[in-house]
Coordinates of C-alpha atoms and ligand atoms in Angstrom, one line a residue:
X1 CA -15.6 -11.0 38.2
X2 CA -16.2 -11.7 34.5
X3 CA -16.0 -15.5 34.5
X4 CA -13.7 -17.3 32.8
X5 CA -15.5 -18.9 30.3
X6 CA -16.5 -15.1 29.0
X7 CA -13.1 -14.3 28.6
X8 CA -11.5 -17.3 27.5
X9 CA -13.9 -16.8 24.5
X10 CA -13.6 -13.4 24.0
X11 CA -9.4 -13.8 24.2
X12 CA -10.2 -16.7 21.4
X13 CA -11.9 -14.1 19.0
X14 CA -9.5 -11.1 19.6
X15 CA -6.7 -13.7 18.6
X16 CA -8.5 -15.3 15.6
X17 CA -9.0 -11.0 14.5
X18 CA -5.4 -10.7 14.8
X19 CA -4.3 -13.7 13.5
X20 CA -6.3 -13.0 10.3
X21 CA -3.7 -9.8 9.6
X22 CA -0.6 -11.6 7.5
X23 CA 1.3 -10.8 4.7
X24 CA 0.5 -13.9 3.5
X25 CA -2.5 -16.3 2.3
X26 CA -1.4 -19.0 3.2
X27 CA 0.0 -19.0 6.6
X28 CA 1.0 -16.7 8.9
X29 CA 3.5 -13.7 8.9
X30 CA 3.0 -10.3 10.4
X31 CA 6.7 -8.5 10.7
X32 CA 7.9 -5.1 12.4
X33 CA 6.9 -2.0 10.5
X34 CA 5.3 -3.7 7.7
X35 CA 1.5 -3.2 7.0
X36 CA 0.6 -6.0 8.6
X37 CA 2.3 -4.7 11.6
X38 CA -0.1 -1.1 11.0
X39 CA -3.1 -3.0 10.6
X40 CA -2.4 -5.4 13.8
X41 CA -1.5 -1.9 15.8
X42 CA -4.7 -0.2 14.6
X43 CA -7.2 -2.9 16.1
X44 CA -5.3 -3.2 19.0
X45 CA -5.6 0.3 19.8
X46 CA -9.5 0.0 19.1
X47 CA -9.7 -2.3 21.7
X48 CA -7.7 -0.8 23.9
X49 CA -9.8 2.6 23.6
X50 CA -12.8 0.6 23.9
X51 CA -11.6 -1.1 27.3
X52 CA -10.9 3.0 28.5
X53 CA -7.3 3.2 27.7
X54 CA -5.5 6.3 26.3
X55 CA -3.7 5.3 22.9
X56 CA -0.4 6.4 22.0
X57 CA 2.0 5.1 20.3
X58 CA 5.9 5.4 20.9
X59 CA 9.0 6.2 18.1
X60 CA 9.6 2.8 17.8
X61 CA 5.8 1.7 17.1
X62 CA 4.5 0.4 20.5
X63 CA 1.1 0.8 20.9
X64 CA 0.4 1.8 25.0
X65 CA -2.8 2.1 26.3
X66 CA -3.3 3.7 29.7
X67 CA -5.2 3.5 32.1
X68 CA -4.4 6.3 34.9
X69 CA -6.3 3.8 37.9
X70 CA -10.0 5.4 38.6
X71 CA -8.5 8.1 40.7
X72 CA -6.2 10.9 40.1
X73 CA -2.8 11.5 41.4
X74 CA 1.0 10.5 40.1
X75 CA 2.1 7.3 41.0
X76 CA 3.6 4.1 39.6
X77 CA 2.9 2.2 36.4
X78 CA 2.3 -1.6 36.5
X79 CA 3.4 -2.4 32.6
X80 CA 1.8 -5.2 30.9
X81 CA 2.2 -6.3 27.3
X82 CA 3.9 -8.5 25.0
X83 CA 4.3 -8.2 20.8
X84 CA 2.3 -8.2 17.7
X85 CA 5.4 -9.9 15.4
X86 CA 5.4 -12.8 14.1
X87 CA 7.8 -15.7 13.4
X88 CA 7.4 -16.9 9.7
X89 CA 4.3 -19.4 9.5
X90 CA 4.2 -19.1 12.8
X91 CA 0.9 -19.5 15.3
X92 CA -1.5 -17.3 16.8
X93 CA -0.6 -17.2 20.2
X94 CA 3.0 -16.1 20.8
X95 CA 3.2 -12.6 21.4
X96 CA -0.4 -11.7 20.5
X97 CA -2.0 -13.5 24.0
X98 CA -0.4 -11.1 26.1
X99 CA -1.5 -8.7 24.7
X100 CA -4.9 -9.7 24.5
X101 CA -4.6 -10.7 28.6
X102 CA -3.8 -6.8 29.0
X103 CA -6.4 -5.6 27.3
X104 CA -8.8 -7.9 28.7
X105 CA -7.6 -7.4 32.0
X106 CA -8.2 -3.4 32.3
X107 CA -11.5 -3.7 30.8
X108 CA -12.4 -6.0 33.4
X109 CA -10.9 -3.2 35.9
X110 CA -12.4 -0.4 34.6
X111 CA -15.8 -1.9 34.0
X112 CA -15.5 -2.9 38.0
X113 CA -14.9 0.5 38.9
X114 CA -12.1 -0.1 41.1
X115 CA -9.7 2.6 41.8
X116 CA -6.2 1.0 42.5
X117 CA -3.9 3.1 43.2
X118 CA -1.8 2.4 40.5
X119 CA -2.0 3.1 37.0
X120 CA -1.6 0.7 34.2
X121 CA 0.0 0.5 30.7
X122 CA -0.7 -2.2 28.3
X123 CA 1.8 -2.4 25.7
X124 CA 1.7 -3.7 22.7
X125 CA 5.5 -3.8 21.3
X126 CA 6.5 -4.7 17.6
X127 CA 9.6 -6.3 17.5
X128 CA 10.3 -9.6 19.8
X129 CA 10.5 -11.8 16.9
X130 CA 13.6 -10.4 14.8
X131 CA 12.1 -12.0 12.1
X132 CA 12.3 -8.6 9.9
X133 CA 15.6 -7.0 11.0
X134 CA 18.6 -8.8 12.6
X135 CA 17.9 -7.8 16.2
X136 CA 15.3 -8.7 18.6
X137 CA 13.1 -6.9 21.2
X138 CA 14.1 -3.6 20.1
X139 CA 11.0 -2.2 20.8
X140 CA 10.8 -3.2 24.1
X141 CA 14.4 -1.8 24.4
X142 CA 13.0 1.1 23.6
X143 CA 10.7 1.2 26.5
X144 CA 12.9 0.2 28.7
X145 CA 15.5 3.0 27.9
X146 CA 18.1 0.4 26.2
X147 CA 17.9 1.1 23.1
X148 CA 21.0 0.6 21.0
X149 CA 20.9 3.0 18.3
X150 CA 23.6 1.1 15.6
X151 CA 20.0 -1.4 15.9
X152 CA 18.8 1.6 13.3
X153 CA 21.8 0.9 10.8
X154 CA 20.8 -2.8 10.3
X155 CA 19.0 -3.7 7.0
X156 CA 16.3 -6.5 6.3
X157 CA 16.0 -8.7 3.9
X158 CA 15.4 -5.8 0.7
X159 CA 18.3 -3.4 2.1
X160 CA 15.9 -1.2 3.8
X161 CA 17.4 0.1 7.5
X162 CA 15.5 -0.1 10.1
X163 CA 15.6 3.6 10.5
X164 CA 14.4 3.7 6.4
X165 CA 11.7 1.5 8.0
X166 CA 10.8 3.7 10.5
X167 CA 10.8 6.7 8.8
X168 CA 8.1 5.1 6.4
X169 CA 6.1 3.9 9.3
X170 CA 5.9 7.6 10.1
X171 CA 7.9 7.8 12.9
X172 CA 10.9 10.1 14.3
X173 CA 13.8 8.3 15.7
X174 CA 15.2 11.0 17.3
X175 CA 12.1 10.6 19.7
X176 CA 13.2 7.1 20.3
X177 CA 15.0 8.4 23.8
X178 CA 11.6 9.7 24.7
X179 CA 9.9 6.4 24.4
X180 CA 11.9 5.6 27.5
X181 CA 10.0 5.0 30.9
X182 CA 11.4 6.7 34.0
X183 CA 12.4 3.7 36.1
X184 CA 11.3 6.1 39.7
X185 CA 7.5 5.7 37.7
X186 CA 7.4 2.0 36.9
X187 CA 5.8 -0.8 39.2
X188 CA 6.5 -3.6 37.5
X189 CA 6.3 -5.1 34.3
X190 CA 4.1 -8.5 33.6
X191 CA 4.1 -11.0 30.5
X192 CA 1.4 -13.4 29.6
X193 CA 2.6 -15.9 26.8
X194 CA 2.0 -19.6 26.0
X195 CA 4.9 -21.7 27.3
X196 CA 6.0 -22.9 24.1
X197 CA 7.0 -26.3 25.9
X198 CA 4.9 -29.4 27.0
X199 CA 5.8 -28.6 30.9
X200 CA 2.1 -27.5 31.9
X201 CA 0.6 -30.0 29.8
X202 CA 2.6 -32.5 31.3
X203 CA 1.8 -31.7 34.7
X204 CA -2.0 -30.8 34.0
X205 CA -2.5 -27.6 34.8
X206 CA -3.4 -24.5 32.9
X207 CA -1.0 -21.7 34.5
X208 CA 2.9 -21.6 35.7
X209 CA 5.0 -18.8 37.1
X210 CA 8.4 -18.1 35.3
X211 CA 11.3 -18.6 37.5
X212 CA 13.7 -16.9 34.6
X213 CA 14.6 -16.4 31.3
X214 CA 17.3 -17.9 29.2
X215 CA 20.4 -16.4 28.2
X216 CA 20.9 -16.0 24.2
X217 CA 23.7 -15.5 21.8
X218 CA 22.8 -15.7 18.0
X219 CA 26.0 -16.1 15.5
X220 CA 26.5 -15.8 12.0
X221 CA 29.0 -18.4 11.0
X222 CA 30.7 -18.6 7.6
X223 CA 32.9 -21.5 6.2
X224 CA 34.7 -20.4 3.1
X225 CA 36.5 -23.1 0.9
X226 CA 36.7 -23.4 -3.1
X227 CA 34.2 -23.5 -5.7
X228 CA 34.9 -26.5 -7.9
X229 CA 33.9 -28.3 -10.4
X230 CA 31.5 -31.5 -9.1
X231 CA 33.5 -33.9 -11.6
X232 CA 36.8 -33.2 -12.4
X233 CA 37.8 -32.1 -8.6
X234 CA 39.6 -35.2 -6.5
X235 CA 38.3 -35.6 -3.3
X236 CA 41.3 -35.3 -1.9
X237 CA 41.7 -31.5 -3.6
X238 CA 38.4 -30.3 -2.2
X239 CA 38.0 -27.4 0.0
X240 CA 33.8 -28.3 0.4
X241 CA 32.5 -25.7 2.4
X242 CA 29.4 -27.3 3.1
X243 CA 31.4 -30.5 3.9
X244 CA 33.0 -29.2 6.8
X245 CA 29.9 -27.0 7.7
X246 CA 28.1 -30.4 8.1
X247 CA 30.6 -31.5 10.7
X248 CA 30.5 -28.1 12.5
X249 CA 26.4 -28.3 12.3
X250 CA 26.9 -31.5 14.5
X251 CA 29.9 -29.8 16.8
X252 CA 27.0 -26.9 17.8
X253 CA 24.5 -30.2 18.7
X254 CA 27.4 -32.6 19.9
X255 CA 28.5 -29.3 22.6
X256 CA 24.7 -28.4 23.5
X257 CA 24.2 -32.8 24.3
X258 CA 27.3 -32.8 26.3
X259 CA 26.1 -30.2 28.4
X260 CA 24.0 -32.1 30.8
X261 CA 21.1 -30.5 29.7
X262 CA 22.5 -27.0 30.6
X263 CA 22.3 -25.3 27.5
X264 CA 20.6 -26.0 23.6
X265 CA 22.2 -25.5 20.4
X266 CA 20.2 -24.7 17.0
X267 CA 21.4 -24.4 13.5
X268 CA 18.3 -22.7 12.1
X269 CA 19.0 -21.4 8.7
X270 CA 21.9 -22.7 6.3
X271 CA 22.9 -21.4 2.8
X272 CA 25.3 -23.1 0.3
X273 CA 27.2 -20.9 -2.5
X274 CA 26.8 -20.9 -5.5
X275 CA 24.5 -23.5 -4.6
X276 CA 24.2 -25.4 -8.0
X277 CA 23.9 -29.0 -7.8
X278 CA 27.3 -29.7 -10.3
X279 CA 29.6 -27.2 -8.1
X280 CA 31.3 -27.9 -4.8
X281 CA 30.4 -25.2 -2.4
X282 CA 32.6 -22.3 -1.9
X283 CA 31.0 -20.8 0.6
X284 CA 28.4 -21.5 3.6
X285 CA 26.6 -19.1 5.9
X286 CA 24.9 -20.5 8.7
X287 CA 23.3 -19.5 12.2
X288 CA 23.7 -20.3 15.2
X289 CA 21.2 -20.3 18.6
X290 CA 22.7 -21.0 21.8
X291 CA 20.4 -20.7 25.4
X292 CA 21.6 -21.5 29.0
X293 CA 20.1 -20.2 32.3
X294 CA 23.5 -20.3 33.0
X295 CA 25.4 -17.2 31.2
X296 CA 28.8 -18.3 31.9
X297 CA 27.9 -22.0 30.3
X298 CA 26.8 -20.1 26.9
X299 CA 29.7 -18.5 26.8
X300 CA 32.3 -21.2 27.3
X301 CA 30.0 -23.0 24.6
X302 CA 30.7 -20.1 22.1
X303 CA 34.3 -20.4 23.0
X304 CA 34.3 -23.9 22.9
X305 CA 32.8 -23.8 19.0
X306 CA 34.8 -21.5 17.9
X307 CA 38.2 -23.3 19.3
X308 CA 37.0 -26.6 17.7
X309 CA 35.7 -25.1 14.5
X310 CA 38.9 -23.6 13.4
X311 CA 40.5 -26.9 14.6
X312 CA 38.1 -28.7 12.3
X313 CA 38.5 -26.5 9.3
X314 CA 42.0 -26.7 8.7
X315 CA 42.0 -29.9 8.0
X316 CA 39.9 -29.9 5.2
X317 CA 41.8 -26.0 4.4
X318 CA 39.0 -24.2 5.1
X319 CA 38.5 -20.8 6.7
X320 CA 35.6 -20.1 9.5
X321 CA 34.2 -16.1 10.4
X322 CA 32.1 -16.0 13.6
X323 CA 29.8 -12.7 14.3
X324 CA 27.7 -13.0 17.6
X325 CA 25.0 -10.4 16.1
X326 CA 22.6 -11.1 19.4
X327 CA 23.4 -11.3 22.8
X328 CA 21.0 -11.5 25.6
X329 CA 21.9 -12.2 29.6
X330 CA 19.5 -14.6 31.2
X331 CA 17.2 -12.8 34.0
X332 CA 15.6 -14.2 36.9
X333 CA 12.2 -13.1 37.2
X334 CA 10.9 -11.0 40.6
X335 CA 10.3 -13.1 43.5
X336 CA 7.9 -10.9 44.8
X337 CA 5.8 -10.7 41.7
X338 CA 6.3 -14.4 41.2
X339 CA 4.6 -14.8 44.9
X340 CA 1.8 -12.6 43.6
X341 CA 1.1 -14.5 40.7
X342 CA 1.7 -17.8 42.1
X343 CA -1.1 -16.4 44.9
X344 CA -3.4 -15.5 42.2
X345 CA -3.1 -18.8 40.5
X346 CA -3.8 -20.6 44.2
X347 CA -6.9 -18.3 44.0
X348 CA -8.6 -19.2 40.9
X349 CA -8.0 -23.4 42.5
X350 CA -4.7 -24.6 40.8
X351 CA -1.7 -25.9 42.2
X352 CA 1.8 -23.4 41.6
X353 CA 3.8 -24.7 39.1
X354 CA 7.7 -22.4 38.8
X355 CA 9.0 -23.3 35.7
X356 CA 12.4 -21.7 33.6
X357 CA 11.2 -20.1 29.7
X358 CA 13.7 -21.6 27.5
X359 CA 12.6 -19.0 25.1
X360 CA 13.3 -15.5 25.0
X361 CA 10.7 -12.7 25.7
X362 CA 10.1 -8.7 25.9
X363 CA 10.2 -9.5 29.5
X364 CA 14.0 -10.2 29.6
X365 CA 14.6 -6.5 28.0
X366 CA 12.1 -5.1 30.6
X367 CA 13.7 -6.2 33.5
X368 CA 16.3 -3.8 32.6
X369 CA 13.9 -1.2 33.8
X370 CA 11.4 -2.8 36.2
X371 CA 11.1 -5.8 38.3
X372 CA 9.5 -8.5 36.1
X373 CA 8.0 -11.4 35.6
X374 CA 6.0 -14.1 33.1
X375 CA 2.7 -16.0 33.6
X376 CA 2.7 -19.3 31.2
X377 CA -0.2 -20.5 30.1
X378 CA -0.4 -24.5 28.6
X379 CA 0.2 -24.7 25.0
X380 CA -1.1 -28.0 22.8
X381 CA 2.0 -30.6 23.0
X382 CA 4.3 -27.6 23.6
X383 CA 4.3 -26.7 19.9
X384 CA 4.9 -23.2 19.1
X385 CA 6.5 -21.3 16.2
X386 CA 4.5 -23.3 14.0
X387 CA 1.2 -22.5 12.8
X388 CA -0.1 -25.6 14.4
X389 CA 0.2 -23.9 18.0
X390 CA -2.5 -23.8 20.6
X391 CA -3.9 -22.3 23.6
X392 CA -7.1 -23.1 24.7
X393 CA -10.6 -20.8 25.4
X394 CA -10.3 -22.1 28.8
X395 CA -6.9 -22.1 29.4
X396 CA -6.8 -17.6 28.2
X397 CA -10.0 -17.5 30.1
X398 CA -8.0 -18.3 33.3
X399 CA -4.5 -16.8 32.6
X400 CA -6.8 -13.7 32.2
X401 CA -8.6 -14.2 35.4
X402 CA -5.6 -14.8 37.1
X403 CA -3.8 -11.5 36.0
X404 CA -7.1 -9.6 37.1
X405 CA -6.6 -11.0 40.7
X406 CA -2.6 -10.4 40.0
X407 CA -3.7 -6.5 39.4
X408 CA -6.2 -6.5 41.9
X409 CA -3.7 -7.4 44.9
X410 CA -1.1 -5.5 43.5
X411 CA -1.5 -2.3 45.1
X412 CA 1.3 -2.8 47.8
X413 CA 3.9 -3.7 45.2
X414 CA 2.8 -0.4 43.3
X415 CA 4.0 1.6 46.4
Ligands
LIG501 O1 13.5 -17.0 19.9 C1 12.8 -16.8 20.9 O2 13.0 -17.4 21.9 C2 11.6 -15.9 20.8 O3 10.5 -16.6 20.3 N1 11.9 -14.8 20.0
LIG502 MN1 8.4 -16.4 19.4
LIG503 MN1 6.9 -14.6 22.0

């Protein structure tokens, strides 16, 4: 068994390697299809040709290695992977430690010499973020044969489609159906990925098991009024459309506090029109983030905005668009695979510790096509999406150990 402390140090290198690969100086940005995102795929398919994977790479620019188990034969596919995108000045660890734990994982495997039974994919998928186009896990979609194909119509932030951006990347969308896994050849699919939350850290331990995944919905909201001069305009005359999206910022937290803790609210990115310090706003576009475990509480919440929204505009004589551009179910996470990983964790000396990901992963998109499930590992103060995240040598060196023993047990869940 490589020991932990060999493979917590060599996960800390791979991640510092991939972590070097921005568009940026300064801090951190790697998005879908750019040539950050080529670079990134390229030295993740060195390693995983170098850990005795096969390298492909799908329509939708998912880098699989496989690894077809030590002995010949068709069976089933255990699937593990996570992404290579990036939030902007974001950390090193989201998305880019799974991936790492696959790699690091099969090596071990193949270096033992074990024939398993089973074969194994590691994926490396280039889209969870949604940080380039206005969708998220689309690549994972693609793997897991739920693809929506008007995802290929939507532009970034330059007016370039993602199936423009494609198309550059050198790929053929009309092989995106083909990118699709056969559910009948598919095991299971299993994430590795920092928590993003203090739970572990409070509780002292290194590892949890995800119970499930949140629910999403992502809405573009915007609040038109009047343009107006800043001086000669009464107050009473104003239709301030960043006025009254101020007081419907606060409705989206006011709803998400009142609901006992079932469901958060974010407005993440606001923009004023024409936005000139001497001109009342005509115009405001803002997002919105809602999560629940609970799919029926984040979508009374959308209701419930919406209905006191345009209550709250027409006072001030304002008019309010919604769009819901992202909408994700929550998924509850395989008990049997949970068990296993829960066992593996036991295993390696540390107590089980179920916990709910209030962030969304590729593994909510795979369970469309697989059971599946998460292993957490303890992040620094629970900070993520920020460049000050952190995961320790230790901490990867046991998450990876742990999903060795995972694959190593997992034959009878591969039948
Ligand atoms: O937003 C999320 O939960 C994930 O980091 N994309
Ligand atoms: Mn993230
Ligand atoms: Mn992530």
């Amino acid at each position: 068994m490589s020991d932990v402390g060999e493979l917590g140090s060599r996960a800390e290198q791979m991640i510092a390697q991939l972590a070097a690969i921005s568009a940026e100086p300064g801090r951190l940005v790697r998005l879908y299809l750019t040539p950050e995102h080529r670079r990134a795929a390229d030295l993740v398919a060195g390693w995983m040709r170098a850990a005795g994977m096969a390298v492909s790479e799908d329509a939708l620019g998912t880098v699989r290695g496989r690894w077809d188990g030590g002995d010949a034969g068709p069976r089933k596919r255990l699937l593990i992977g996570s992404h290579l995108d990036t939030v902007l000045d974001a950390g090193k660890y989201d998305g880019p430690l799974g991936v790492v734990a696959g790699i690091l994982a099969v090596d071990h495997i193949v270096r033992s010499g074990k024939a398993l039974g089973f074969g194994i994919d590691v994926l490396a998928f280039g889209d969870e973020e949604g940080s380039r186009f206005p969708a998220t896990l689309a690549t994972s979609a693609g793997c897991a044969g739920a693809f929506d194909t008007a995802t290929l119509r939507l532009a970034d932030g330059d007016g370039v489609t993602l199936a423009e951006a494609l198309r550059r990347y050198g790929k053929d969308v009309g092989a995106i159906p083909a990118a699709a896994y056969r559910p009948e050849g598919v095991a299971a699919f299993v994430e590795v990925h920092i928590e993003q939350g203090p739970a572990l850290e409070v509780r002292g331990v290194p590892l949890g098991v995800v119970t499930g995944i949140v629910g999403q919905s992502r809405l573009r909201v915007a609040v038109i009024g009047e343009a107006g001069h800043a001086g000669t305009v009464a107050m009473t005359y104003r239709r301030d459309a960043l006025a009254g999206a101020a007081e419907l910022v606060l409705l989206v937290e006011r709803i998400a506090r009142d609901s006992g803790g079932t469901l958060v609210g974010t407005v993440g990115r606001i923009a004023a029109q024409p936005g000139a310090v001497n001109i009342i706003p005509g115009r405001v576009d803002f997002t919105v983030d809602l999560r629940a475990m609970d799919d029926d509480v984040r979508h009374d919440a959308v209701a419930q905005l919406q209905a006191q929204a345009w209550r709250l505009v027409e006072t001030r004589g304002l008019q309010v668009e919604f769009e819901t551009f992202h909408e994700e179910a929550a998924v509850q996470c395989a008990p049997a695979l949970r068990d296993a990983l829960g066992a593996a964790i036991s295993a390696l000396g540390y107590p089980r510790v179920d916990l709910r990901s209030g962030a969304g992963h590729d593994a909510q998109m795979m369970a469309k096509l697989c059971p599946s499930a998460m292993l957490f590992v303890r992040c620094k103060g629970g900070i993520s999406h920020n460049p000050a995240e952190y995961a320790s040598p230790d901490d990867m060196g046991v998450a990876v150990a742990a999903l060795i023993r995972f694959v190593e047990n997992f034959g009878p869940l591969a039948q």
